[in-house]
Amino acid sequence: MEDNEVKVREAIANDKSTLALAAFEAMNWNGTARFTHEEFATNTDLSRYLKGWPRVGDFGVVAQTHDGVQIGGAWCRTFAPDDAGYGFIAEDIPELTIGVLPGHRGIGAGTALMASLITIGRSRGLRAISLSVEDGNRARALYERLGFVKVGRNGGSDTMLLQLDAQN
């Protein structure tokens, strides 16, 4: 899929480092270095989002520029209730993580990544996708535009859900 100068392709096992960079950006979304790369790799609450990528059922996409530079990624994975992520709803509803590298935001990469993941989720027959978004994160507008709705609250974050059987 293409959106302006952004090309999106399905993520493969070798994309784990790109997804890790995207996750790092997602965790530090406000420009403040709240987490280091080491903390992301060693903190169980954070590392669960990529540990063992890809597991059975995981799916994701990577955004690239027209000349192949990887600029972001988004992926979904399910969790057990005893290993729940921040946006956990249910074992059969995957949680989405997305990040776009600085300098490449505002060109449609986030929209292209999200649209591709939603398409894949629907093609897999999933009933919904969830995510967690912190207060003040500008990405909330994108999520709402794509049909995600607030279904819960956890600290300073909202849990949002997109029903995939709905036409968005």
mmCIF file of N, CA and C in Angstrom, residues 34-135:
data_model
loop_
_atom_site.group_PDB
_atom_site.id
_atom_site.type_symbol
_atom_site.label_atom_id
_atom_site.label_comp_id
_atom_site.label_asym_id
_atom_site.label_seq_id
_atom_site.Cartn_x
_atom_site.Cartn_y
_atom_site.Cartn_z
ATOM 1 N N ARG A 34 11.744 9.346 28.169
ATOM 2 C CA ARG A 34 11.243 8.728 29.411
ATOM 3 C C ARG A 34 11.805 7.336 29.610
ATOM 4 N N PHE A 35 12.133 6.660 28.501
ATOM 5 C CA PHE A 35 12.670 5.303 28.543
ATOM 6 C C PHE A 35 13.884 5.229 27.627
ATOM 7 N N THR A 36 14.879 4.452 28.030
ATOM 8 C CA THR A 36 16.046 4.214 27.183
ATOM 9 C C THR A 36 15.806 2.939 26.371
ATOM 10 N N HIS A 37 16.655 2.715 25.395
ATOM 11 C CA HIS A 37 16.562 1.472 24.616
ATOM 12 C C HIS A 37 16.765 0.262 25.539
ATOM 13 N N GLU A 38 17.686 0.383 26.485
ATOM 14 C CA GLU A 38 17.953 -0.715 27.418
ATOM 15 C C GLU A 38 16.719 -1.002 28.283
ATOM 16 N N GLU A 39 16.066 0.061 28.768
ATOM 17 C CA GLU A 39 14.857 -0.144 29.577
ATOM 18 C C GLU A 39 13.766 -0.824 28.755
ATOM 19 N N PHE A 40 13.638 -0.423 27.504
ATOM 20 C CA PHE A 40 12.636 -1.063 26.657
ATOM 21 C C PHE A 40 12.927 -2.556 26.515
ATOM 22 N N ALA A 41 14.186 -2.904 26.376
ATOM 23 C CA ALA A 41 14.565 -4.299 26.180
ATOM 24 C C ALA A 41 14.467 -5.131 27.458
ATOM 25 N N THR A 42 14.628 -4.509 28.627
ATOM 26 C CA THR A 42 14.695 -5.282 29.866
ATOM 27 C C THR A 42 13.475 -5.150 30.768
ATOM 28 N N ASN A 43 12.673 -4.103 30.601
ATOM 29 C CA ASN A 43 11.483 -3.910 31.421
ATOM 30 C C ASN A 43 10.365 -4.801 30.875
ATOM 31 N N THR A 44 9.903 -5.738 31.678
ATOM 32 C CA THR A 44 8.889 -6.697 31.228
ATOM 33 C C THR A 44 7.630 -6.014 30.713
ATOM 34 N N ASP A 45 7.216 -4.925 31.355
ATOM 35 C CA ASP A 45 6.007 -4.222 30.912
ATOM 36 C C ASP A 45 6.154 -3.663 29.502
ATOM 37 N N LEU A 46 7.374 -3.361 29.102
ATOM 38 C CA LEU A 46 7.629 -2.812 27.770
ATOM 39 C C LEU A 46 8.079 -3.885 26.779
ATOM 40 N N SER A 47 8.984 -4.755 27.203
ATOM 41 C CA SER A 47 9.563 -5.736 26.284
ATOM 42 C C SER A 47 8.545 -6.776 25.811
ATOM 43 N N ARG A 48 7.434 -6.955 26.535
ATOM 44 C CA ARG A 48 6.415 -7.935 26.127
ATOM 45 C C ARG A 48 5.870 -7.644 24.733
ATOM 46 N N TYR A 49 5.974 -6.400 24.307
ATOM 47 C CA TYR A 49 5.413 -6.025 23.007
ATOM 48 C C TYR A 49 6.212 -6.556 21.825
ATOM 49 N N LEU A 50 7.480 -6.958 22.060
ATOM 50 C CA LEU A 50 8.282 -7.492 20.958
ATOM 51 C C LEU A 50 9.031 -8.779 21.289
ATOM 52 N N LYS A 51 9.024 -9.185 22.548
ATOM 53 C CA LYS A 51 9.765 -10.388 22.922
ATOM 54 C C LYS A 51 9.297 -11.568 22.075
ATOM 55 N N GLY A 52 10.255 -12.225 21.421
ATOM 56 C CA GLY A 52 9.942 -13.397 20.615
ATOM 57 C C GLY A 52 9.287 -13.096 19.277
ATOM 58 N N TRP A 53 9.368 -11.853 18.828
ATOM 59 C CA TRP A 53 8.738 -11.468 17.546
ATOM 60 C C TRP A 53 9.294 -12.298 16.409
ATOM 61 N N PRO A 54 8.466 -12.811 15.540
ATOM 62 C CA PRO A 54 7.009 -12.855 15.629
ATOM 63 C C PRO A 54 6.538 -14.146 16.269
ATOM 64 N N ARG A 55 5.560 -14.033 17.145
ATOM 65 C CA ARG A 55 4.913 -15.209 17.719
ATOM 66 C C ARG A 55 3.755 -15.603 16.808
ATOM 67 N N VAL A 56 3.236 -16.794 16.995
ATOM 68 C CA VAL A 56 2.055 -17.222 16.255
ATOM 69 C C VAL A 56 0.934 -16.229 16.516
ATOM 70 N N GLY A 57 0.323 -15.734 15.464
ATOM 71 C CA GLY A 57 -0.770 -14.785 15.580
ATOM 72 C C GLY A 57 -0.347 -13.331 15.460
ATOM 73 N N ASP A 58 0.950 -13.038 15.629
ATOM 74 C CA ASP A 58 1.435 -11.665 15.472
ATOM 75 C C ASP A 58 1.327 -11.253 14.010
ATOM 76 N N PHE A 59 1.047 -9.983 13.779
ATOM 77 C CA PHE A 59 1.130 -9.435 12.428
ATOM 78 C C PHE A 59 1.503 -7.976 12.519
ATOM 79 N N GLY A 60 2.195 -7.520 11.510
ATOM 80 C CA GLY A 60 2.638 -6.144 11.531
ATOM 81 C C GLY A 60 2.991 -5.638 10.154
ATOM 82 N N VAL A 61 3.300 -4.352 10.113
ATOM 83 C CA VAL A 61 3.670 -3.682 8.874
ATOM 84 C C VAL A 61 4.804 -2.704 9.155
ATOM 85 N N VAL A 62 5.567 -2.426 8.110
ATOM 86 C CA VAL A 62 6.681 -1.488 8.188
ATOM 87 C C VAL A 62 6.468 -0.429 7.119
ATOM 88 N N ALA A 63 6.715 0.827 7.473
ATOM 89 C CA ALA A 63 6.634 1.930 6.519
ATOM 90 C C ALA A 63 8.040 2.264 6.037
ATOM 91 N N GLN A 64 8.139 2.512 4.738
ATOM 92 C CA GLN A 64 9.408 2.866 4.123
ATOM 93 C C GLN A 64 9.209 4.075 3.219
ATOM 94 N N THR A 65 10.305 4.816 3.025
ATOM 95 C CA THR A 65 10.281 5.883 2.034
ATOM 96 C C THR A 65 10.386 5.246 0.654
ATOM 97 N N HIS A 66 10.208 6.051 -0.387
ATOM 98 C CA HIS A 66 10.277 5.529 -1.751
ATOM 99 C C HIS A 66 11.632 4.897 -2.066
ATOM 100 N N ASP A 67 12.695 5.288 -1.327
ATOM 101 C CA ASP A 67 14.013 4.699 -1.562
ATOM 102 C C ASP A 67 14.377 3.612 -0.546
ATOM 103 N N GLY A 68 13.385 3.110 0.203
ATOM 104 C CA GLY A 68 13.586 1.946 1.059
ATOM 105 C C GLY A 68 14.029 2.206 2.479
ATOM 106 N N VAL A 69 14.112 3.455 2.903
ATOM 107 C CA VAL A 69 14.485 3.757 4.286
ATOM 108 C C VAL A 69 13.298 3.458 5.196
ATOM 109 N N GLN A 70 13.516 2.602 6.187
ATOM 110 C CA GLN A 70 12.439 2.224 7.097
ATOM 111 C C GLN A 70 12.198 3.357 8.093
ATOM 112 N N ILE A 71 10.945 3.815 8.159
ATOM 113 C CA ILE A 71 10.635 5.002 8.950
ATOM 114 C C ILE A 71 9.618 4.758 10.061
ATOM 115 N N GLY A 72 9.123 3.555 10.172
ATOM 116 C CA GLY A 72 8.166 3.265 11.235
ATOM 117 C C GLY A 72 7.590 1.880 11.103
ATOM 118 N N GLY A 73 6.819 1.524 12.089
ATOM 119 C CA GLY A 73 6.196 0.212 12.074
ATOM 120 C C GLY A 73 4.994 0.180 12.993
ATOM 121 N N ALA A 74 4.160 -0.794 12.746
ATOM 122 C CA ALA A 74 2.986 -1.031 13.583
ATOM 123 C C ALA A 74 2.738 -2.528 13.590
ATOM 124 N N TRP A 75 2.292 -3.037 14.708
ATOM 125 C CA TRP A 75 2.038 -4.463 14.812
ATOM 126 C C TRP A 75 1.004 -4.733 15.870
ATOM 127 N N CYS A 76 0.466 -5.944 15.789
ATOM 128 C CA CYS A 76 -0.538 -6.408 16.745
ATOM 129 C C CYS A 76 -0.096 -7.740 17.308
ATOM 130 N N ARG A 77 -0.369 -7.908 18.574
ATOM 131 C CA ARG A 77 -0.155 -9.217 19.202
ATOM 132 C C ARG A 77 -1.129 -9.387 20.347
ATOM 133 N N THR A 78 -1.468 -10.635 20.611
ATOM 134 C CA THR A 78 -2.395 -10.945 21.691
ATOM 135 C C THR A 78 -1.600 -11.279 22.954
ATOM 136 N N PHE A 79 -2.292 -11.133 24.074
ATOM 137 C CA PHE A 79 -1.691 -11.410 25.369
ATOM 138 C C PHE A 79 -2.655 -12.235 26.203
ATOM 139 N N ALA A 80 -2.095 -13.008 27.117
ATOM 140 C CA ALA A 80 -2.892 -13.719 28.112
ATOM 141 C C ALA A 80 -3.236 -12.725 29.225
ATOM 142 N N PRO A 81 -4.331 -12.953 29.931
ATOM 143 C CA PRO A 81 -4.707 -12.021 31.014
ATOM 144 C C PRO A 81 -3.609 -11.819 32.058
ATOM 145 N N ASP A 82 -2.802 -12.852 32.322
ATOM 146 C CA ASP A 82 -1.747 -12.715 33.328
ATOM 147 C C ASP A 82 -0.472 -12.068 32.775
ATOM 148 N N ASP A 83 -0.483 -11.709 31.489
ATOM 149 C CA ASP A 83 0.637 -11.024 30.849
ATOM 150 C C ASP A 83 0.105 -9.855 30.014
ATOM 151 N N ALA A 84 -0.962 -9.248 30.515
ATOM 152 C CA ALA A 84 -1.692 -8.235 29.753
ATOM 153 C C ALA A 84 -0.859 -6.992 29.484
ATOM 154 N N GLY A 85 -1.035 -6.459 28.267
ATOM 155 C CA GLY A 85 -0.423 -5.195 27.902
ATOM 156 C C GLY A 85 -1.270 -4.036 28.419
ATOM 157 N N TYR A 86 -0.833 -2.823 28.134
ATOM 158 C CA TYR A 86 -1.530 -1.637 28.627
ATOM 159 C C TYR A 86 -2.919 -1.475 28.026
ATOM 160 N N GLY A 87 -3.113 -1.933 26.800
ATOM 161 C CA GLY A 87 -4.410 -1.795 26.136
ATOM 162 C C GLY A 87 -5.187 -3.099 26.077
ATOM 163 N N PHE A 88 -4.931 -3.999 27.015
ATOM 164 C CA PHE A 88 -5.571 -5.319 27.008
ATOM 165 C C PHE A 88 -7.082 -5.212 27.167
ATOM 166 N N ILE A 89 -7.794 -5.964 26.305
ATOM 167 C CA ILE A 89 -9.251 -6.093 26.393
ATOM 168 C C ILE A 89 -9.612 -7.559 26.640
ATOM 169 N N ALA A 90 -9.102 -8.439 25.775
ATOM 170 C CA ALA A 90 -9.395 -9.868 25.870
ATOM 171 C C ALA A 90 -8.313 -10.648 25.123
ATOM 172 N N GLU A 91 -8.195 -11.933 25.447
ATOM 173 C CA GLU A 91 -7.166 -12.777 24.830
ATOM 174 C C GLU A 91 -7.269 -12.847 23.314
ATOM 175 N N ASP A 92 -8.472 -12.710 22.765
ATOM 176 C CA ASP A 92 -8.633 -12.835 21.319
ATOM 177 C C ASP A 92 -8.632 -11.492 20.589
ATOM 178 N N ILE A 93 -8.364 -10.418 21.311
ATOM 179 C CA ILE A 93 -8.293 -9.088 20.695
ATOM 180 C C ILE A 93 -6.846 -8.621 20.763
ATOM 181 N N PRO A 94 -6.167 -8.547 19.614
ATOM 182 C CA PRO A 94 -4.765 -8.116 19.642
ATOM 183 C C PRO A 94 -4.637 -6.644 19.983
ATOM 184 N N GLU A 95 -3.520 -6.342 20.615
ATOM 185 C CA GLU A 95 -3.202 -4.966 20.984
ATOM 186 C C GLU A 95 -2.214 -4.398 19.971
ATOM 187 N N LEU A 96 -2.490 -3.188 19.547
ATOM 188 C CA LEU A 96 -1.705 -2.522 18.525
ATOM 189 C C LEU A 96 -0.634 -1.628 19.138
ATOM 190 N N THR A 97 0.554 -1.649 18.538
ATOM 191 C CA THR A 97 1.628 -0.724 18.865
ATOM 192 C C THR A 97 2.065 -0.072 17.561
ATOM 193 N N ILE A 98 2.288 1.228 17.587
ATOM 194 C CA ILE A 98 2.700 1.947 16.385
ATOM 195 C C ILE A 98 3.694 3.041 16.754
ATOM 196 N N GLY A 99 4.663 3.243 15.874
ATOM 197 C CA GLY A 99 5.614 4.331 16.051
ATOM 198 C C GLY A 99 6.186 4.748 14.711
ATOM 199 N N VAL A 100 6.356 6.051 14.542
ATOM 200 C CA VAL A 100 6.971 6.616 13.354
ATOM 201 C C VAL A 100 8.179 7.422 13.812
ATOM 202 N N LEU A 101 9.294 7.244 13.121
ATOM 203 C CA LEU A 101 10.527 7.903 13.523
ATOM 204 C C LEU A 101 10.455 9.412 13.319
ATOM 205 N N PRO A 102 11.105 10.172 14.208
ATOM 206 C CA PRO A 102 11.126 11.631 14.057
ATOM 207 C C PRO A 102 11.668 12.011 12.677
ATOM 208 N N GLY A 103 11.149 13.095 12.168
ATOM 209 C CA GLY A 103 11.561 13.545 10.849
ATOM 210 C C GLY A 103 10.726 12.948 9.732
ATOM 211 N N HIS A 104 9.895 11.976 10.079
ATOM 212 C CA HIS A 104 9.046 11.320 9.085
ATOM 213 C C HIS A 104 7.576 11.365 9.491
ATOM 214 N N ARG A 105 7.274 12.166 10.493
ATOM 215 C CA ARG A 105 5.892 12.296 10.943
ATOM 216 C C ARG A 105 5.196 13.368 10.109
ATOM 217 N N GLY A 106 3.889 13.246 9.993
ATOM 218 C CA GLY A 106 3.120 14.236 9.263
ATOM 219 C C GLY A 106 3.101 14.036 7.758
ATOM 220 N N ILE A 107 3.588 12.880 7.275
ATOM 221 C CA ILE A 107 3.582 12.613 5.831
ATOM 222 C C ILE A 107 2.636 11.472 5.463
ATOM 223 N N GLY A 108 1.853 11.035 6.446
ATOM 224 C CA GLY A 108 0.887 9.970 6.190
ATOM 225 C C GLY A 108 1.339 8.583 6.588
ATOM 226 N N ALA A 109 2.525 8.455 7.172
ATOM 227 C CA ALA A 109 3.034 7.133 7.541
ATOM 228 C C ALA A 109 2.156 6.462 8.591
ATOM 229 N N GLY A 110 1.756 7.195 9.630
ATOM 230 C CA GLY A 110 0.917 6.613 10.679
ATOM 231 C C GLY A 110 -0.421 6.142 10.131
ATOM 232 N N THR A 111 -1.035 6.966 9.295
ATOM 233 C CA THR A 111 -2.317 6.593 8.690
ATOM 234 C C THR A 111 -2.154 5.355 7.819
ATOM 235 N N ALA A 112 -1.096 5.324 7.014
ATOM 236 C CA ALA A 112 -0.861 4.176 6.133
ATOM 237 C C ALA A 112 -0.612 2.902 6.930
ATOM 238 N N LEU A 113 0.178 3.013 8.003
ATOM 239 C CA LEU A 113 0.437 1.847 8.848
ATOM 240 C C LEU A 113 -0.851 1.332 9.486
ATOM 241 N N MET A 114 -1.629 2.243 10.055
ATOM 242 C CA MET A 114 -2.878 1.852 10.716
ATOM 243 C C MET A 114 -3.856 1.221 9.721
ATOM 244 N N ALA A 115 -4.020 1.842 8.562
ATOM 245 C CA ALA A 115 -4.950 1.314 7.557
ATOM 246 C C ALA A 115 -4.543 -0.090 7.132
ATOM 247 N N SER A 116 -3.246 -0.308 6.971
ATOM 248 C CA SER A 116 -2.761 -1.638 6.576
ATOM 249 C C SER A 116 -3.026 -2.674 7.664
ATOM 250 N N LEU A 117 -2.768 -2.310 8.924
ATOM 251 C CA LEU A 117 -3.025 -3.255 10.022
ATOM 252 C C LEU A 117 -4.507 -3.589 10.140
ATOM 253 N N ILE A 118 -5.350 -2.586 9.990
ATOM 254 C CA ILE A 118 -6.794 -2.817 10.063
ATOM 255 C C ILE A 118 -7.233 -3.753 8.950
ATOM 256 N N THR A 119 -6.703 -3.558 7.754
ATOM 257 C CA THR A 119 -7.025 -4.436 6.627
ATOM 258 C C THR A 119 -6.594 -5.868 6.911
ATOM 259 N N ILE A 120 -5.393 -6.043 7.443
ATOM 260 C CA ILE A 120 -4.908 -7.389 7.784
ATOM 261 C C ILE A 120 -5.780 -8.003 8.872
ATOM 262 N N GLY A 121 -6.105 -7.232 9.894
ATOM 263 C CA GLY A 121 -6.959 -7.743 10.972
ATOM 264 C C GLY A 121 -8.297 -8.228 10.450
ATOM 265 N N ARG A 122 -8.902 -7.446 9.570
ATOM 266 C CA ARG A 122 -10.183 -7.870 8.980
ATOM 267 C C ARG A 122 -10.009 -9.131 8.148
ATOM 268 N N SER A 123 -8.926 -9.207 7.382
ATOM 269 C CA SER A 123 -8.709 -10.383 6.530
ATOM 270 C C SER A 123 -8.486 -11.640 7.368
ATOM 271 N N ARG A 124 -8.040 -11.477 8.593
ATOM 272 C CA ARG A 124 -7.837 -12.619 9.497
ATOM 273 C C ARG A 124 -9.105 -12.961 10.279
ATOM 274 N N GLY A 125 -10.158 -12.205 10.070
ATOM 275 C CA GLY A 125 -11.411 -12.472 10.755
ATOM 276 C C GLY A 125 -11.434 -12.048 12.207
ATOM 277 N N LEU A 126 -10.549 -11.141 12.598
ATOM 278 C CA LEU A 126 -10.539 -10.674 13.982
ATOM 279 C C LEU A 126 -11.760 -9.812 14.258
ATOM 280 N N ARG A 127 -12.220 -9.858 15.487
ATOM 281 C CA ARG A 127 -13.404 -9.069 15.829
ATOM 282 C C ARG A 127 -13.069 -7.640 16.204
ATOM 283 N N ALA A 128 -11.823 -7.391 16.668
ATOM 284 C CA ALA A 128 -11.463 -6.052 17.106
ATOM 285 C C ALA A 128 -9.949 -5.950 17.279
ATOM 286 N N ILE A 129 -9.483 -4.705 17.415
ATOM 287 C CA ILE A 129 -8.097 -4.388 17.749
ATOM 288 C C ILE A 129 -8.157 -3.330 18.855
ATOM 289 N N SER A 130 -7.258 -3.450 19.840
ATOM 290 C CA SER A 130 -7.224 -2.474 20.931
ATOM 291 C C SER A 130 -5.886 -1.745 20.938
ATOM 292 N N LEU A 131 -5.851 -0.671 21.706
ATOM 293 C CA LEU A 131 -4.605 0.062 21.917
ATOM 294 C C LEU A 131 -4.742 0.895 23.172
ATOM 295 N N SER A 132 -3.623 1.397 23.633
ATOM 296 C CA SER A 132 -3.589 2.306 24.773
ATOM 297 C C SER A 132 -2.954 3.596 24.301
ATOM 298 N N VAL A 133 -3.543 4.721 24.700
ATOM 299 C CA VAL A 133 -2.999 6.023 24.319
ATOM 300 C C VAL A 133 -2.989 6.931 25.539
ATOM 301 N N GLU A 134 -1.825 7.525 25.792
ATOM 302 C CA GLU A 134 -1.680 8.406 26.943
ATOM 303 C C GLU A 134 -2.329 9.757 26.682
ATOM 304 N N ASP A 135 -2.737 10.389 27.773
ATOM 305 C CA ASP A 135 -3.288 11.742 27.691
ATOM 306 C C ASP A 135 -2.278 12.662 27.005
#
